[in-house]
Amino acid sequence: MTTALVPQQPSQWIAAETDTQFIDLFLRQKRSHHTRRAYAQAIAQFLQLTGQRSLSTIMLDDLLNYADWLDINGYTKSSQALKLSTVKSLLAFGQETGYLRFNVGAACKAPIPENKLAERILSEEDALRVLHAPKSQRDKAILRLLYSGGLRVSELCSLQWRHVQPRDDGGQISVYGKGQKTRIVPISKATFQTLTVLKPVDAQPDEYIFASQRAKRLTANGVYRIVRKAGQRCGIPNLSPHWLRHAHASHALERGANVAVVRDTLGHSSLAITNRYLHARPSDSSAFYLAV
């Protein structure tokens, strides 16, 4: 039989007197609007299932019940992992800051989703077909940057003309990306020329490179629509911008690029993340050594 922990006084290390204030502080750490929204939804869902009890009374049973509820209600393994990891992160933050005495989430293991990376990597032939699918120069430049630069959608949408500079025969772009880190990505002559063709004569340094008819800055949803349309023209349904980033990593490694170079170009936090592409498309297999 489990017993609830005795609620403690709010920590002096963190300016939160209620769970609502504490959760708000936790969410404010996340810079991405999409991440904050996803985390807030998962936490609200979990607390609703517990009857809106105080965080200090949460037990391991509550997390296990939440895990069972997610599975029973048909959430994918990746969604289950994300939601449980969110609650576990909240409870860990509570202990780290002294707001909670214990981190009961440490004993709960989130499910490991199936690795579908290999299914999302385009062949070089398909990638090139996608790049040439759009009719407008702007859309072609968007697809080319997603692939040749390995950019995330948010990074592409944030590009301004001051971020693009000539370099040798090509150019380079300054990318402000995930984790609030800036990286310099050299680009080929062809990619650089694709961008310079779009640049208005009177373009200002802080002007966004990619705009829409309604706004000065293209949205992530707008990029998704452009990529999806290009994929449909090439017979590749459900194509997303991240598939082009996956393709960049895989194709560069297959052509002999150093794994550390690919890591730095894509802005991965560790080599382990980049190495996933080597495992997704291995060049050798023990199956080749059999007689069949």
Tab-separated table of C-alpha atoms in Angstrom:
chain	number	residue	atom	x	y	z
A	1	MET	CA	0.000	0.000	0.000
A	2	THR	CA	1.410	3.388	-0.987
A	3	THR	CA	1.252	6.445	1.201
A	4	ALA	CA	1.389	10.057	0.092
A	5	LEU	CA	4.405	12.159	0.918
A	6	VAL	CA	3.884	14.969	3.371
A	7	PRO	CA	3.806	18.285	1.494
A	8	GLN	CA	6.744	20.484	2.315
A	9	GLN	CA	7.135	24.234	2.434
A	10	PRO	CA	8.012	25.898	-0.869
A	11	SER	CA	11.763	25.981	-1.465
A	12	GLN	CA	13.759	29.136	-0.857
A	13	TRP	CA	15.749	28.325	-4.001
A	14	ILE	CA	12.911	28.989	-6.389
A	15	ALA	CA	10.324	31.763	-6.493
A	16	ALA	CA	7.232	29.558	-6.556
A	17	GLU	CA	4.658	29.223	-3.806
A	18	THR	CA	2.175	27.064	-5.721
A	19	ASP	CA	2.341	24.214	-8.210
A	20	THR	CA	0.916	26.505	-10.874
A	21	GLN	CA	3.760	28.982	-10.397
A	22	PHE	CA	6.300	26.166	-10.332
A	23	ILE	CA	5.015	24.615	-13.551
A	24	ASP	CA	5.062	28.029	-15.211
A	25	LEU	CA	8.740	28.456	-14.245
A	26	PHE	CA	9.500	24.994	-15.608
A	27	LEU	CA	7.848	25.790	-18.937
A	28	ARG	CA	9.532	29.164	-19.259
A	29	GLN	CA	12.890	27.392	-19.535
A	30	LYS	CA	11.825	26.046	-22.915
A	31	ARG	CA	12.609	28.540	-25.642
A	32	SER	CA	10.527	26.905	-28.332
A	33	HIS	CA	6.836	27.844	-28.362
A	34	HIS	CA	5.953	24.417	-29.743
A	35	THR	CA	7.914	22.672	-26.973
A	36	ARG	CA	6.239	24.743	-24.256
A	37	ARG	CA	2.812	23.975	-25.667
A	38	ALA	CA	3.487	20.227	-25.929
A	39	TYR	CA	4.919	20.107	-22.390
A	40	ALA	CA	2.020	22.097	-20.956
A	41	GLN	CA	-0.508	19.761	-22.568
A	42	ALA	CA	1.226	16.639	-21.236
A	43	ILE	CA	1.467	18.032	-17.697
A	44	ALA	CA	-2.169	19.158	-17.697
A	45	GLN	CA	-3.250	15.735	-18.955
A	46	PHE	CA	-1.253	13.953	-16.256
A	47	LEU	CA	-2.549	16.154	-13.447
A	48	GLN	CA	-6.131	15.724	-14.622
A	49	LEU	CA	-5.743	11.950	-14.333
A	50	THR	CA	-4.430	12.329	-10.783
A	51	GLY	CA	-7.418	14.424	-9.762
A	52	GLN	CA	-5.387	17.646	-9.743
A	53	ARG	CA	-3.453	16.577	-6.656
A	54	SER	CA	-0.461	18.519	-5.413
A	55	LEU	CA	2.888	17.632	-7.006
A	56	SER	CA	4.275	16.850	-3.556
A	57	THR	CA	1.779	13.988	-3.199
A	58	ILE	CA	2.526	12.371	-6.571
A	59	MET	CA	3.614	8.735	-6.252
A	60	LEU	CA	5.169	6.209	-8.614
A	61	ASP	CA	1.733	4.598	-8.980
A	62	ASP	CA	0.468	7.825	-10.564
A	63	LEU	CA	3.118	7.723	-13.281
A	64	LEU	CA	2.598	4.014	-13.951
A	65	ASN	CA	-1.154	4.590	-14.192
A	66	TYR	CA	-0.524	7.430	-16.628
A	67	ALA	CA	1.720	5.173	-18.719
A	68	ASP	CA	-0.993	2.499	-18.810
A	69	TRP	CA	-3.638	5.088	-19.711
A	70	LEU	CA	-1.560	6.381	-22.649
A	71	ASP	CA	-1.049	2.860	-23.947
A	72	ILE	CA	-4.692	1.850	-23.569
A	73	ASN	CA	-5.852	4.990	-25.362
A	74	GLY	CA	-3.798	4.242	-28.436
A	75	TYR	CA	-0.989	6.788	-28.201
A	76	THR	CA	2.043	5.865	-30.291
A	77	LYS	CA	5.203	4.766	-28.511
A	78	SER	CA	6.887	8.041	-29.424
A	79	SER	CA	3.989	10.068	-27.991
A	80	GLN	CA	3.989	7.946	-24.840
A	81	ALA	CA	7.722	8.480	-24.437
A	82	LEU	CA	7.417	12.243	-24.964
A	83	LYS	CA	4.557	12.699	-22.496
A	84	LEU	CA	6.096	10.535	-19.774
A	85	SER	CA	9.490	12.152	-20.253
A	86	THR	CA	7.855	15.548	-19.837
A	87	VAL	CA	6.357	14.618	-16.461
A	88	LYS	CA	9.613	12.965	-15.389
A	89	SER	CA	11.514	16.120	-16.344
A	90	LEU	CA	9.098	18.254	-14.316
A	91	LEU	CA	9.533	16.110	-11.208
A	92	ALA	CA	13.320	16.015	-11.640
A	93	PHE	CA	13.350	19.811	-11.897
A	94	GLY	CA	11.296	19.927	-8.710
A	95	GLN	CA	13.896	17.956	-6.784
A	96	GLU	CA	16.845	19.810	-8.318
A	97	THR	CA	15.442	23.162	-7.231
A	98	GLY	CA	14.333	21.923	-3.825
A	99	TYR	CA	10.655	22.446	-4.547
A	100	LEU	CA	10.035	18.704	-4.102
A	101	ARG	CA	11.678	16.412	-1.572
A	102	PHE	CA	11.766	13.389	-3.861
A	103	ASN	CA	11.799	12.658	-7.559
A	104	VAL	CA	9.464	9.692	-7.863
A	105	GLY	CA	9.717	9.904	-11.631
A	106	ALA	CA	13.276	8.524	-11.530
A	107	ALA	CA	11.885	5.020	-10.973
A	108	CYS	CA	9.542	5.208	-13.993
A	109	LYS	CA	11.011	4.198	-17.324
A	110	ALA	CA	9.565	5.774	-20.449
A	111	PRO	CA	8.933	3.393	-23.367
A	112	ILE	CA	11.538	3.316	-26.132
A	113	PRO	CA	9.812	4.037	-29.450
A	114	GLU	CA	10.610	2.134	-32.630
A	115	ASN	CA	13.460	3.690	-34.571
A	116	LYS	CA	11.933	4.688	-37.917
A	117	LEU	CA	14.836	6.838	-39.086
A	118	ALA	CA	15.775	4.466	-41.923
A	119	GLU	CA	12.248	4.805	-43.335
A	120	ARG	CA	12.596	8.594	-43.514
A	121	ILE	CA	15.819	8.845	-45.484
A	122	LEU	CA	15.427	9.650	-49.170
A	123	SER	CA	17.707	8.276	-51.832
A	124	GLU	CA	19.955	10.849	-53.522
A	125	GLU	CA	17.893	10.491	-56.681
A	126	ASP	CA	14.642	11.234	-54.849
A	127	ALA	CA	16.200	14.145	-52.961
A	128	LEU	CA	17.349	15.768	-56.210
A	129	ARG	CA	13.931	15.239	-57.803
A	130	VAL	CA	12.315	16.985	-54.822
A	131	LEU	CA	14.707	19.941	-55.094
A	132	HIS	CA	13.681	20.547	-58.703
A	133	ALA	CA	9.954	19.958	-58.180
A	134	PRO	CA	8.842	23.532	-57.273
A	135	LYS	CA	8.194	26.074	-60.002
A	136	SER	CA	9.069	29.216	-58.046
A	137	GLN	CA	12.668	30.232	-57.347
A	138	ARG	CA	11.793	30.942	-53.726
A	139	ASP	CA	10.464	27.442	-53.102
A	140	LYS	CA	13.461	25.895	-54.850
A	141	ALA	CA	15.778	27.909	-52.600
A	142	ILE	CA	13.870	26.741	-49.517
A	143	LEU	CA	14.189	23.083	-50.456
A	144	ARG	CA	17.828	23.467	-51.420
A	145	LEU	CA	18.711	25.061	-48.072
A	146	LEU	CA	16.826	22.423	-46.097
A	147	TYR	CA	18.824	19.737	-47.894
A	148	SER	CA	22.243	21.211	-48.670
A	149	GLY	CA	22.425	23.231	-45.446
A	150	GLY	CA	20.738	20.614	-43.265
A	151	LEU	CA	18.635	23.329	-41.637
A	152	ARG	CA	15.747	22.890	-39.254
A	153	VAL	CA	12.511	24.616	-40.248
A	154	SER	CA	12.750	27.193	-37.452
A	155	GLU	CA	16.321	28.010	-38.498
A	156	LEU	CA	15.317	28.530	-42.107
A	157	CYS	CA	12.365	30.766	-41.233
A	158	SER	CA	14.620	32.946	-39.055
A	159	LEU	CA	17.209	33.625	-41.752
A	160	GLN	CA	17.789	37.292	-42.571
A	161	TRP	CA	19.979	38.739	-45.301
A	162	ARG	CA	22.652	39.692	-42.766
A	163	HIS	CA	23.114	35.991	-42.051
A	164	VAL	CA	24.280	35.292	-45.627
A	165	GLN	CA	27.821	36.161	-46.662
A	166	PRO	CA	30.017	35.348	-49.679
A	167	ARG	CA	32.893	32.953	-49.059
A	168	ASP	CA	35.432	31.836	-51.666
A	169	ASP	CA	33.429	30.609	-54.685
A	170	GLY	CA	30.293	30.031	-52.597
A	171	GLY	CA	28.999	31.478	-49.384
A	172	GLN	CA	28.147	30.827	-45.774
A	173	ILE	CA	25.141	31.314	-43.530
A	174	SER	CA	25.052	32.086	-39.840
A	175	VAL	CA	22.436	29.864	-38.216
A	176	TYR	CA	20.937	30.516	-34.791
A	177	GLY	CA	19.544	27.152	-33.819
A	178	LYS	CA	18.454	24.707	-31.166
A	179	GLY	CA	19.893	25.249	-27.699
A	180	GLN	CA	20.451	28.942	-28.517
A	181	LYS	CA	23.646	28.052	-30.352
A	182	THR	CA	25.008	29.811	-33.416
A	183	ARG	CA	26.842	27.828	-36.077
A	184	ILE	CA	28.380	28.791	-39.399
A	185	VAL	CA	27.341	26.637	-42.347
A	186	PRO	CA	29.351	26.979	-45.585
A	187	ILE	CA	27.205	26.536	-48.697
A	188	SER	CA	28.068	25.707	-52.284
A	189	LYS	CA	28.277	28.199	-55.125
A	190	ALA	CA	25.020	26.909	-56.600
A	191	THR	CA	23.165	27.268	-53.282
A	192	PHE	CA	24.600	30.743	-52.711
A	193	GLN	CA	23.526	31.860	-56.185
A	194	THR	CA	20.042	30.451	-55.573
A	195	LEU	CA	19.765	32.818	-52.604
A	196	THR	CA	21.308	35.896	-54.229
A	197	VAL	CA	18.807	35.659	-57.108
A	198	LEU	CA	16.046	36.213	-54.545
A	199	LYS	CA	17.667	39.250	-52.932
A	200	PRO	CA	15.935	42.553	-53.776
A	201	VAL	CA	18.169	45.456	-54.725
A	202	ASP	CA	16.945	47.454	-51.722
A	203	ALA	CA	16.972	44.514	-49.266
A	204	GLN	CA	17.746	45.512	-45.684
A	205	PRO	CA	20.144	43.429	-43.514
A	206	ASP	CA	17.401	42.582	-40.989
A	207	GLU	CA	14.872	41.679	-43.659
A	208	TYR	CA	13.811	38.022	-43.666
A	209	ILE	CA	14.930	36.060	-46.713
A	210	PHE	CA	11.770	34.004	-47.015
A	211	ALA	CA	8.469	35.815	-46.860
A	212	SER	CA	4.904	35.018	-47.809
A	213	GLN	CA	2.231	37.083	-49.523
A	214	ARG	CA	0.656	37.826	-46.147
A	215	ALA	CA	3.657	38.269	-43.872
A	216	LYS	CA	7.253	39.440	-43.867
A	217	ARG	CA	8.351	36.091	-42.475
A	218	LEU	CA	7.387	32.646	-43.742
A	219	THR	CA	5.937	30.380	-41.053
A	220	ALA	CA	6.868	26.777	-40.296
A	221	ASN	CA	3.449	25.681	-41.567
A	222	GLY	CA	4.138	27.465	-44.824
A	223	VAL	CA	7.415	25.571	-45.254
A	224	TYR	CA	5.665	22.273	-44.495
A	225	ARG	CA	3.122	22.977	-47.235
A	226	ILE	CA	5.856	23.751	-49.764
A	227	VAL	CA	7.784	20.565	-48.945
A	228	ARG	CA	4.659	18.388	-48.896
A	229	LYS	CA	3.586	19.719	-52.299
A	230	ALA	CA	7.034	18.995	-53.757
A	231	GLY	CA	6.877	15.483	-52.351
A	232	GLN	CA	3.469	14.870	-53.876
A	233	ARG	CA	4.752	15.925	-57.296
A	234	CYS	CA	7.518	13.336	-56.947
A	235	GLY	CA	5.272	10.563	-55.672
A	236	ILE	CA	6.596	10.819	-52.111
A	237	PRO	CA	3.584	11.245	-49.781
A	238	ASN	CA	3.873	12.842	-46.331
A	239	LEU	CA	7.294	14.328	-47.070
A	240	SER	CA	8.384	16.718	-44.303
A	241	PRO	CA	11.252	19.247	-44.079
A	242	HIS	CA	13.080	17.089	-41.545
A	243	TRP	CA	13.331	14.298	-44.120
A	244	LEU	CA	15.625	16.563	-46.135
A	245	ARG	CA	17.774	17.161	-43.063
A	246	HIS	CA	17.934	13.392	-42.531
A	247	ALA	CA	18.921	12.970	-46.174
A	248	HIS	CA	21.711	15.540	-45.822
A	249	ALA	CA	23.283	13.638	-42.922
A	250	SER	CA	22.948	10.220	-44.511
A	251	HIS	CA	24.171	11.223	-47.966
A	252	ALA	CA	27.131	13.205	-46.604
A	253	LEU	CA	28.258	10.264	-44.468
A	254	GLU	CA	27.845	7.831	-47.359
A	255	ARG	CA	30.040	10.091	-49.493
A	256	GLY	CA	32.813	10.003	-46.896
A	257	ALA	CA	32.167	13.090	-44.763
A	258	ASN	CA	33.679	12.928	-41.279
A	259	VAL	CA	30.997	12.277	-38.668
A	260	ALA	CA	32.225	15.250	-36.598
A	261	VAL	CA	31.835	17.566	-39.598
A	262	VAL	CA	28.265	16.389	-40.117
A	263	ARG	CA	27.566	16.901	-36.412
A	264	ASP	CA	28.842	20.492	-36.509
A	265	THR	CA	27.047	21.318	-39.773
A	266	LEU	CA	23.680	20.074	-38.513
A	267	GLY	CA	24.159	21.439	-34.998
A	268	HIS	CA	23.772	18.112	-33.204
A	269	SER	CA	24.518	18.170	-29.485
A	270	SER	CA	26.635	15.003	-29.626
A	271	LEU	CA	28.249	12.503	-31.978
A	272	ALA	CA	25.835	9.862	-30.715
A	273	ILE	CA	22.969	11.649	-32.468
A	274	THR	CA	24.882	11.866	-35.752
A	275	ASN	CA	25.939	8.230	-35.499
A	276	ARG	CA	22.284	7.205	-35.744
A	277	TYR	CA	22.539	7.803	-39.482
A	278	LEU	CA	25.382	5.312	-39.786
A	279	HIS	CA	23.218	2.692	-38.090
A	280	ALA	CA	20.168	3.631	-40.172
A	281	ARG	CA	21.981	2.905	-43.454
A	282	PRO	CA	24.868	0.520	-42.655
A	283	SER	CA	27.333	-0.201	-45.467
A	284	ASP	CA	28.028	-3.757	-44.365
A	285	SER	CA	26.064	-6.676	-42.912
A	286	SER	CA	26.786	-10.221	-41.823
A	287	ALA	CA	23.959	-11.193	-44.220
A	288	PHE	CA	26.372	-10.534	-47.109
A	289	TYR	CA	28.646	-13.303	-45.889
A	290	LEU	CA	26.031	-16.064	-46.133
A	291	ALA	CA	25.591	-18.520	-48.987
A	292	VAL	CA	22.069	-17.347	-49.798
